[in-house]
Amino acid sequence: MARSSHLGSHDVAATGAAPGLRLSSRRRPATALGVVLALGLLAACGGGDDGKPTVAENKISAGKVPGYYPKDYSDLIEAAKKEGGKLTVYSNLGDENMAPIVRDFKKKYDFIKTVSVNELDSDELFQKVLSENAAGKSPADVLISSAASAWTSFSQRKNTVLDYKSPELSELGASAELLPSVYSMSQDPMTIAYNTSLMEKPPTSMADLAKIVTADKGKFKNKVTVRDPEGSFGFSVTRALTEGNPKAWDALEKILPLTRPETSSGTQLEKIVSGEYTAGFLISASPAYPVVEDSAGLVKIVFPEDGTVVLPRGLGIAAQAPHPATSKLFLDFALSEEGQRAVAEGGLASYRKGVKGEGLHTYQEVVDKVGEDKIIHVDYAAVSKNDTDAWLEHFSRLQK
């Protein structure tokens, strides 16, 4: 499969959204999804053991760093100690995703007492940092988002991303650096998610999903959810699908007239659990994994056999970070073998070799399911305004 590209910085407005693309709305609170899940579980199985796989404890070498780190890395640790043991993260990840990473980072460096994680929309967090800096100074230290177009816009502005070369880059390879000083925290696959009580036959691919829904258009009208392509995430992953597998347009031509757009994977999953939607496609696996595990079989996901889009999740340090040394420790930890194991435990797809185990999710898991040749990698690169407009017009025509 071909590699696709993202909407670039010269096409992106000051807020981080592309011209003609609106910022996606704030996701619903996790508690709302939890209530729906609880109701779904009662209907599906009447409660009981959640059946989650047991994850082995992550063995953390407290205070110790790998031998390939620079000899003066101890100076960075000492500098971090003087910053008060605090860190503020702006992230598009939920608590379940971030909890193992924060837990093990604090184990690694016991002087870290407070890690404040602000959950924001993928685009919103960049707008927030820019607005806060314009008004004075943002409290943000570390930024985590899978909105590649917004990352591209933000990082190419002056004084936005701290220049930092992680020592982990030598172990991960050059492709781990998505943009200058912006690293891939995970390689998250996009899935087809479906409600097993409403869809008897699991779809295996986009083409198969098209076949299933067009066989009974009345049943599936407005019952399939698509990510809104006018948000940067939706544009990125959907365009990647069509660039990596041009035949996907044939499937979209059949599916899109039956769909309703949503602005977040969390909302899509919530409505699949409740039965408002029967299925959805290009839904990120990172929020889907815990939903699948909690649903006792009510919700399942598949990696499309005719092309699984994999989107890197960008990780960088704000140029005006109040705690720059602590931020560097966090970034390096998240990319390390210990950190990548915590990343996988949190439902994100670790791409570091050697990370494996019960209950851990990895990029290799996707490769094993569909094959390397069926993976569509999304690059953090520019797309011209003309190409953006033409693609959106084509997509819009199919939805009608």
Short mmCIF file of C-alpha atoms in Angstrom, two decimals:
data_model
loop_
_atom_site.label_atom_id
_atom_site.label_comp_id
_atom_site.label_asym_id
_atom_site.label_seq_id
_atom_site.Cartn_x
_atom_site.Cartn_y
_atom_site.Cartn_z
CA MET A 1 0.00 0.00 0.00
CA ALA A 2 1.17 3.52 -0.74
CA ARG A 3 2.05 6.03 1.92
CA SER A 4 -0.29 8.98 2.14
CA SER A 5 0.29 12.56 3.16
CA HIS A 6 -1.38 15.10 5.39
CA LEU A 7 -2.67 18.58 5.01
CA GLY A 8 0.32 20.86 5.44
CA SER A 9 1.22 23.96 7.36
CA HIS A 10 0.97 26.48 4.58
CA ASP A 11 -2.65 25.46 4.13
CA VAL A 12 -3.51 25.68 7.83
CA ALA A 13 -4.90 28.70 9.63
CA ALA A 14 -3.58 30.16 12.87
CA THR A 15 -5.85 27.94 14.93
CA GLY A 16 -4.34 24.78 13.48
CA ALA A 17 -7.36 23.99 11.32
CA ALA A 18 -7.10 23.86 7.56
CA PRO A 19 -8.88 26.43 5.41
CA GLY A 20 -12.41 25.19 4.94
CA LEU A 21 -11.96 22.63 7.71
CA ARG A 22 -13.66 23.30 11.02
CA LEU A 23 -12.26 22.35 14.38
CA SER A 24 -13.92 19.22 15.71
CA SER A 25 -15.99 19.62 18.85
CA ARG A 26 -14.98 18.53 22.34
CA ARG A 27 -15.43 14.84 23.02
CA ARG A 28 -18.03 13.68 25.49
CA PRO A 29 -16.85 12.93 29.03
CA ALA A 30 -15.62 9.41 29.65
CA THR A 31 -18.34 9.01 32.27
CA ALA A 32 -21.01 9.29 29.59
CA LEU A 33 -19.44 6.47 27.63
CA GLY A 34 -19.12 4.49 30.83
CA VAL A 35 -22.84 4.76 31.51
CA VAL A 36 -23.67 3.60 28.00
CA LEU A 37 -21.21 0.73 28.31
CA ALA A 38 -22.80 -0.32 31.57
CA LEU A 39 -26.24 -0.37 29.97
CA GLY A 40 -24.90 -2.30 27.01
CA LEU A 41 -23.29 -4.86 29.27
CA LEU A 42 -26.50 -5.39 31.20
CA ALA A 43 -28.35 -5.99 27.97
CA ALA A 44 -25.64 -8.21 26.55
CA CYS A 45 -24.74 -10.42 29.46
CA GLY A 46 -26.27 -9.23 32.71
CA GLY A 47 -22.92 -8.20 34.22
CA GLY A 48 -20.24 -10.44 35.64
CA ASP A 49 -16.50 -10.79 35.07
CA ASP A 50 -15.23 -8.25 32.56
CA GLY A 51 -12.91 -10.82 30.99
CA LYS A 52 -10.06 -8.36 30.54
CA PRO A 53 -6.62 -9.90 29.93
CA THR A 54 -4.22 -9.70 32.83
CA VAL A 55 -1.28 -7.43 32.07
CA ALA A 56 2.01 -8.31 33.71
CA GLU A 57 3.66 -5.62 35.83
CA ASN A 58 5.96 -3.30 33.91
CA LYS A 59 9.39 -3.70 35.50
CA ILE A 60 10.79 -0.18 35.84
CA SER A 61 14.49 0.48 36.51
CA ALA A 62 13.92 3.42 38.83
CA GLY A 63 16.34 6.29 38.25
CA LYS A 64 18.43 4.33 35.75
CA VAL A 65 18.73 5.08 32.04
CA PRO A 66 19.95 2.93 29.13
CA GLY A 67 23.66 2.75 28.36
CA TYR A 68 23.19 4.43 24.98
CA TYR A 69 22.04 7.69 26.61
CA PRO A 70 24.63 10.50 26.65
CA LYS A 71 26.99 10.55 29.62
CA ASP A 72 25.73 13.93 30.77
CA TYR A 73 22.10 12.76 30.93
CA SER A 74 22.45 12.83 34.73
CA ASP A 75 22.69 16.62 34.43
CA LEU A 76 19.25 16.64 32.78
CA ILE A 77 17.84 14.56 35.64
CA GLU A 78 19.32 16.98 38.18
CA ALA A 79 17.85 19.92 36.29
CA ALA A 80 14.45 18.22 36.34
CA LYS A 81 14.68 17.77 40.11
CA LYS A 82 15.03 21.54 40.47
CA GLU A 83 11.78 22.10 38.53
CA GLY A 84 9.62 20.97 41.43
CA GLY A 85 8.48 17.52 40.28
CA LYS A 86 5.60 18.87 38.17
CA LEU A 87 4.55 18.36 34.56
CA THR A 88 1.54 19.52 32.53
CA VAL A 89 0.46 17.50 29.49
CA TYR A 90 -2.01 18.63 26.84
CA SER A 91 -3.27 15.45 25.18
CA ASN A 92 -6.06 14.11 23.00
CA LEU A 93 -5.92 10.83 24.94
CA GLY A 94 -8.33 9.64 27.59
CA ASP A 95 -7.51 8.66 31.15
CA GLU A 96 -7.34 4.94 30.33
CA ASN A 97 -4.71 5.63 27.67
CA MET A 98 -2.55 7.94 29.76
CA ALA A 99 -2.79 6.28 33.19
CA PRO A 100 -0.13 3.55 32.69
CA ILE A 101 2.32 6.04 31.14
CA VAL A 102 1.96 8.53 33.98
CA ARG A 103 2.11 5.75 36.59
CA ASP A 104 5.34 4.30 35.25
CA PHE A 105 6.97 7.68 34.56
CA LYS A 106 6.52 8.51 38.25
CA LYS A 107 8.01 5.13 39.13
CA LYS A 108 10.98 5.87 36.91
CA TYR A 109 11.65 9.21 38.57
CA ASP A 110 10.30 9.23 42.11
CA PHE A 111 10.79 12.98 42.47
CA ILE A 112 7.95 13.51 39.96
CA LYS A 113 4.93 14.13 42.18
CA THR A 114 2.33 15.73 39.92
CA VAL A 115 1.55 15.04 36.27
CA SER A 116 -1.49 17.04 35.20
CA VAL A 117 -3.09 15.68 32.02
CA ASN A 118 -5.50 18.00 30.23
CA GLU A 119 -7.68 16.03 27.81
CA LEU A 120 -8.42 18.17 24.75
CA ASP A 121 -9.55 17.65 21.20
CA SER A 122 -6.80 16.79 18.69
CA ASP A 123 -6.88 20.27 17.09
CA GLU A 124 -8.07 22.19 20.13
CA LEU A 125 -4.91 21.70 22.15
CA PHE A 126 -2.78 23.60 19.62
CA GLN A 127 -5.26 26.46 19.49
CA LYS A 128 -5.25 26.56 23.29
CA VAL A 129 -1.45 26.81 23.50
CA LEU A 130 -1.35 29.59 20.89
CA SER A 131 -4.10 31.51 22.67
CA GLU A 132 -2.48 31.10 26.07
CA ASN A 133 0.91 32.22 24.80
CA ALA A 134 -0.68 35.26 23.15
CA ALA A 135 -2.28 36.15 26.49
CA GLY A 136 0.86 35.56 28.53
CA LYS A 137 2.27 32.06 28.85
CA SER A 138 0.82 28.59 28.46
CA PRO A 139 1.24 26.09 31.31
CA ALA A 140 1.64 23.29 28.76
CA ASP A 141 4.88 21.27 28.88
CA VAL A 142 4.20 18.24 26.67
CA LEU A 143 1.85 18.06 23.69
CA ILE A 144 0.32 14.79 22.41
CA SER A 145 -1.99 14.74 19.40
CA SER A 146 -2.73 12.64 16.33
CA ALA A 147 -3.88 15.68 14.32
CA ALA A 148 -1.00 15.66 11.88
CA SER A 149 -2.15 18.69 9.92
CA ALA A 150 -2.39 20.77 13.09
CA TRP A 151 1.02 19.48 14.23
CA THR A 152 2.51 20.53 10.90
CA SER A 153 1.04 24.02 11.15
CA PHE A 154 1.99 24.45 14.80
CA SER A 155 5.54 23.15 14.51
CA GLN A 156 6.43 25.40 11.59
CA ARG A 157 5.52 28.52 13.53
CA LYS A 158 8.29 30.26 15.41
CA ASN A 159 8.81 29.42 19.06
CA THR A 160 6.24 26.63 19.31
CA VAL A 161 8.13 23.31 19.59
CA LEU A 162 11.24 22.92 21.72
CA ASP A 163 14.23 21.72 19.71
CA TYR A 164 15.22 18.37 21.20
CA LYS A 165 16.90 15.25 19.86
CA SER A 166 15.87 12.26 21.92
CA PRO A 167 18.56 9.63 22.58
CA GLU A 168 15.85 7.04 21.82
CA LEU A 169 15.92 8.04 18.15
CA SER A 170 19.01 5.88 17.64
CA GLU A 171 17.00 2.84 18.73
CA LEU A 172 13.75 3.64 16.93
CA GLY A 173 15.08 4.82 13.58
CA ALA A 174 14.74 8.11 11.73
CA SER A 175 11.08 7.49 10.83
CA ALA A 176 10.19 7.93 14.51
CA GLU A 177 10.75 11.69 14.11
CA LEU A 178 7.62 12.87 12.30
CA LEU A 179 8.61 16.53 12.16
CA PRO A 180 11.63 18.32 13.65
CA SER A 181 11.51 17.45 17.40
CA VAL A 182 8.04 15.86 17.04
CA TYR A 183 8.15 12.11 17.67
CA SER A 184 5.84 9.18 17.08
CA MET A 185 4.51 8.10 20.46
CA SER A 186 2.48 5.28 18.93
CA GLN A 187 1.36 3.92 15.55
CA ASP A 188 -2.39 3.64 15.92
CA PRO A 189 -4.48 1.62 13.44
CA MET A 190 -7.89 2.68 12.17
CA THR A 191 -10.57 0.01 12.41
CA ILE A 192 -14.07 -1.00 11.41
CA ALA A 193 -16.12 -1.21 14.61
CA TYR A 194 -19.54 -2.85 14.78
CA ASN A 195 -22.30 -3.83 17.18
CA THR A 196 -22.47 -7.63 17.13
CA SER A 197 -26.14 -7.71 18.13
CA LEU A 198 -27.05 -5.65 15.06
CA MET A 199 -24.60 -6.93 12.46
CA GLU A 200 -24.61 -10.71 12.27
CA LYS A 201 -21.75 -11.06 9.80
CA PRO A 202 -18.52 -9.24 10.71
CA PRO A 203 -17.12 -7.14 7.85
CA THR A 204 -13.59 -8.05 6.85
CA SER A 205 -12.75 -5.07 4.66
CA MET A 206 -14.11 -1.80 3.33
CA ALA A 207 -15.30 -3.61 0.23
CA ASP A 208 -17.03 -6.20 2.38
CA LEU A 209 -18.68 -3.50 4.52
CA ALA A 210 -19.97 -1.88 1.32
CA LYS A 211 -21.42 -5.20 0.21
CA ILE A 212 -23.15 -5.79 3.54
CA VAL A 213 -24.76 -2.37 3.89
CA THR A 214 -25.90 -2.05 0.27
CA ALA A 215 -27.60 -5.45 0.44
CA ASP A 216 -30.19 -3.85 2.78
CA LYS A 217 -30.03 -0.08 2.40
CA GLY A 218 -33.19 0.45 4.42
CA LYS A 219 -31.71 -1.33 7.40
CA PHE A 220 -28.41 0.55 7.31
CA LYS A 221 -29.56 4.04 6.29
CA ASN A 222 -28.08 6.49 8.84
CA LYS A 223 -26.81 3.50 10.84
CA VAL A 224 -23.17 3.71 9.70
CA THR A 225 -20.88 6.39 11.10
CA VAL A 226 -18.00 8.09 9.29
CA ARG A 227 -15.45 10.51 10.73
CA ASP A 228 -16.23 14.05 9.58
CA PRO A 229 -13.67 14.84 6.84
CA GLU A 230 -13.92 18.56 7.52
CA GLY A 231 -11.99 18.02 10.74
CA SER A 232 -8.26 17.46 10.34
CA PHE A 233 -8.34 13.92 11.80
CA GLY A 234 -11.16 12.83 9.52
CA PHE A 235 -9.53 14.40 6.50
CA SER A 236 -6.16 12.83 7.29
CA VAL A 237 -7.26 9.25 7.77
CA THR A 238 -9.89 9.20 5.04
CA ARG A 239 -7.64 10.78 2.46
CA ALA A 240 -4.90 8.36 3.48
CA LEU A 241 -7.28 5.48 2.78
CA THR A 242 -8.07 6.69 -0.73
CA GLU A 243 -4.46 7.59 -1.51
CA GLY A 244 -3.13 4.26 -0.24
CA ASN A 245 -5.90 2.21 -1.84
CA PRO A 246 -7.63 4.08 -4.71
CA LYS A 247 -10.18 1.24 -4.98
CA ALA A 248 -11.51 2.41 -1.61
CA TRP A 249 -13.41 5.09 -3.54
CA ASP A 250 -15.60 2.30 -4.95
CA ALA A 251 -16.51 1.18 -1.43
CA LEU A 252 -17.05 4.75 -0.24
CA GLU A 253 -19.37 5.43 -3.16
CA LYS A 254 -21.67 2.69 -1.82
CA ILE A 255 -21.25 3.35 1.91
CA LEU A 256 -21.26 7.14 2.21
CA PRO A 257 -24.92 7.75 1.23
CA LEU A 258 -25.89 5.62 4.26
CA THR A 259 -23.61 7.37 6.77
CA ARG A 260 -23.77 10.10 9.36
CA PRO A 261 -20.59 12.02 10.28
CA GLU A 262 -19.21 12.40 13.80
CA THR A 263 -16.29 14.45 15.10
CA SER A 264 -14.66 11.96 17.47
CA SER A 265 -14.01 8.24 17.78
CA GLY A 266 -15.33 8.38 21.35
CA THR A 267 -18.73 9.59 20.18
CA GLN A 268 -18.79 7.02 17.40
CA LEU A 269 -18.03 4.19 19.80
CA GLU A 270 -20.58 5.42 22.33
CA LYS A 271 -23.30 5.33 19.68
CA ILE A 272 -22.23 1.91 18.39
CA VAL A 273 -22.47 0.56 21.94
CA SER A 274 -25.95 2.05 22.40
CA GLY A 275 -27.13 0.73 19.03
CA GLU A 276 -27.68 4.14 17.46
CA TYR A 277 -25.10 3.02 14.90
CA THR A 278 -24.59 -0.52 13.67
CA ALA A 279 -21.04 0.08 12.48
CA GLY A 280 -18.41 2.69 11.77
CA PHE A 281 -15.14 2.80 9.86
CA LEU A 282 -11.79 4.57 10.29
CA ILE A 283 -12.34 4.50 14.05
CA SER A 284 -9.10 4.75 16.00
CA ALA A 285 -8.17 1.56 17.83
CA SER A 286 -6.80 3.44 20.86
CA PRO A 287 -10.23 4.39 22.28
CA ALA A 288 -11.79 1.26 20.77
CA TYR A 289 -9.64 -1.33 22.58
CA PRO A 290 -10.98 -0.56 26.09
CA VAL A 291 -14.56 -0.34 24.77
CA VAL A 292 -14.22 -3.77 23.16
CA GLU A 293 -12.73 -5.21 26.35
CA ASP A 294 -15.49 -3.73 28.51
CA SER A 295 -18.40 -4.66 26.23
CA ALA A 296 -18.37 -8.45 26.79
CA GLY A 297 -18.61 -9.09 23.06
CA LEU A 298 -21.19 -6.41 22.25
CA VAL A 299 -18.65 -4.37 20.24
CA LYS A 300 -15.87 -5.76 18.09
CA ILE A 301 -13.31 -4.23 15.75
CA VAL A 302 -11.51 -5.49 12.66
CA PHE A 303 -8.50 -4.28 10.71
CA PRO A 304 -9.66 -3.92 7.08
CA GLU A 305 -7.96 -6.49 4.87
CA ASP A 306 -8.02 -4.17 1.86
CA GLY A 307 -6.05 -1.46 3.62
CA THR A 308 -5.61 -0.58 7.30
CA VAL A 309 -4.69 3.06 7.87
CA VAL A 310 -2.05 3.58 10.58
CA LEU A 311 -1.74 7.08 12.03
CA PRO A 312 1.29 8.11 14.11
CA ARG A 313 0.49 10.01 17.30
CA GLY A 314 2.74 13.05 17.60
CA LEU A 315 4.61 13.84 20.82
CA GLY A 316 6.59 17.05 21.37
CA ILE A 317 7.58 19.64 23.95
CA ALA A 318 6.17 23.16 23.96
CA ALA A 319 8.88 25.73 23.26
CA GLN A 320 7.86 27.74 26.32
CA ALA A 321 7.40 24.72 28.57
CA PRO A 322 7.60 25.77 32.25
CA HIS A 323 9.38 22.48 33.03
CA PRO A 324 11.63 21.78 30.01
CA ALA A 325 13.99 19.29 31.68
CA THR A 326 11.12 17.26 33.13
CA SER A 327 9.45 17.38 29.72
CA LYS A 328 12.54 15.87 28.09
CA LEU A 329 12.57 13.07 30.65
CA PHE A 330 8.91 12.34 29.88
CA LEU A 331 9.43 12.34 26.12
CA ASP A 332 12.42 10.02 26.36
CA PHE A 333 10.56 7.73 28.73
CA ALA A 334 7.53 7.51 26.44
CA LEU A 335 9.80 6.42 23.57
CA SER A 336 11.88 4.00 25.67
CA GLU A 337 11.19 0.27 25.91
CA GLU A 338 9.70 0.74 29.40
CA GLY A 339 7.59 3.65 28.23
CA GLN A 340 6.43 1.93 25.07
CA ARG A 341 5.24 -0.98 27.16
CA ALA A 342 3.16 1.45 29.21
CA VAL A 343 1.93 3.01 25.95
CA ALA A 344 0.77 -0.43 24.80
CA GLU A 345 -0.87 -1.16 28.13
CA GLY A 346 -2.89 2.02 27.73
CA GLY A 347 -4.41 0.78 24.47
CA LEU A 348 -2.11 2.59 22.07
CA ALA A 349 -0.13 0.64 19.48
CA SER A 350 3.53 0.50 20.43
CA TYR A 351 5.86 0.25 17.45
CA ARG A 352 9.01 -0.56 19.38
CA LYS A 353 10.46 -4.01 18.81
CA GLY A 354 10.51 -6.18 21.90
CA VAL A 355 7.28 -4.82 23.35
CA LYS A 356 4.84 -7.71 23.64
CA GLY A 357 2.72 -9.56 26.16
CA GLU A 358 -0.81 -10.37 27.25
CA GLY A 359 -3.09 -7.35 27.03
CA LEU A 360 -0.56 -5.17 25.19
CA HIS A 361 -1.40 -3.64 21.82
CA THR A 362 1.29 -3.19 19.18
CA TYR A 363 1.86 -2.20 15.58
CA GLN A 364 3.14 -5.74 15.02
CA GLU A 365 -0.28 -7.04 16.02
CA VAL A 366 -1.76 -5.19 13.03
CA VAL A 367 0.97 -6.46 10.69
CA ASP A 368 0.27 -10.02 11.83
CA LYS A 369 -3.44 -9.60 11.07
CA VAL A 370 -3.35 -7.96 7.63
CA GLY A 371 0.26 -8.08 6.41
CA GLU A 372 2.75 -5.25 6.00
CA ASP A 373 1.69 -4.70 2.39
CA LYS A 374 -1.89 -3.90 3.47
CA ILE A 375 -0.92 -1.13 5.89
CA ILE A 376 -1.35 2.47 4.77
CA HIS A 377 1.06 4.74 6.63
CA VAL A 378 0.05 8.37 7.07
CA ASP A 379 2.93 10.80 6.62
CA TYR A 380 3.15 14.15 8.39
CA ALA A 381 3.51 16.07 5.13
CA ALA A 382 1.84 18.84 3.18
CA VAL A 383 -1.09 18.69 0.79
CA SER A 384 -1.78 21.70 -1.42
CA LYS A 385 -4.99 23.69 -1.01
CA ASN A 386 -6.08 22.72 -4.52
CA ASP A 387 -5.66 19.02 -3.77
CA THR A 388 -7.45 19.43 -0.44
CA ASP A 389 -10.43 21.19 -2.02
CA ALA A 390 -10.65 18.66 -4.87
CA TRP A 391 -10.59 15.72 -2.48
CA LEU A 392 -13.25 17.22 -0.19
CA GLU A 393 -15.47 17.99 -3.18
CA HIS A 394 -15.20 14.39 -4.39
CA PHE A 395 -16.03 13.07 -0.91
CA SER A 396 -18.97 15.46 -0.54
CA ARG A 397 -20.48 14.37 -3.85
CA LEU A 398 -20.53 10.74 -2.70
CA GLN A 399 -22.30 11.57 0.56
CA LYS A 400 -25.35 12.98 -1.22
#
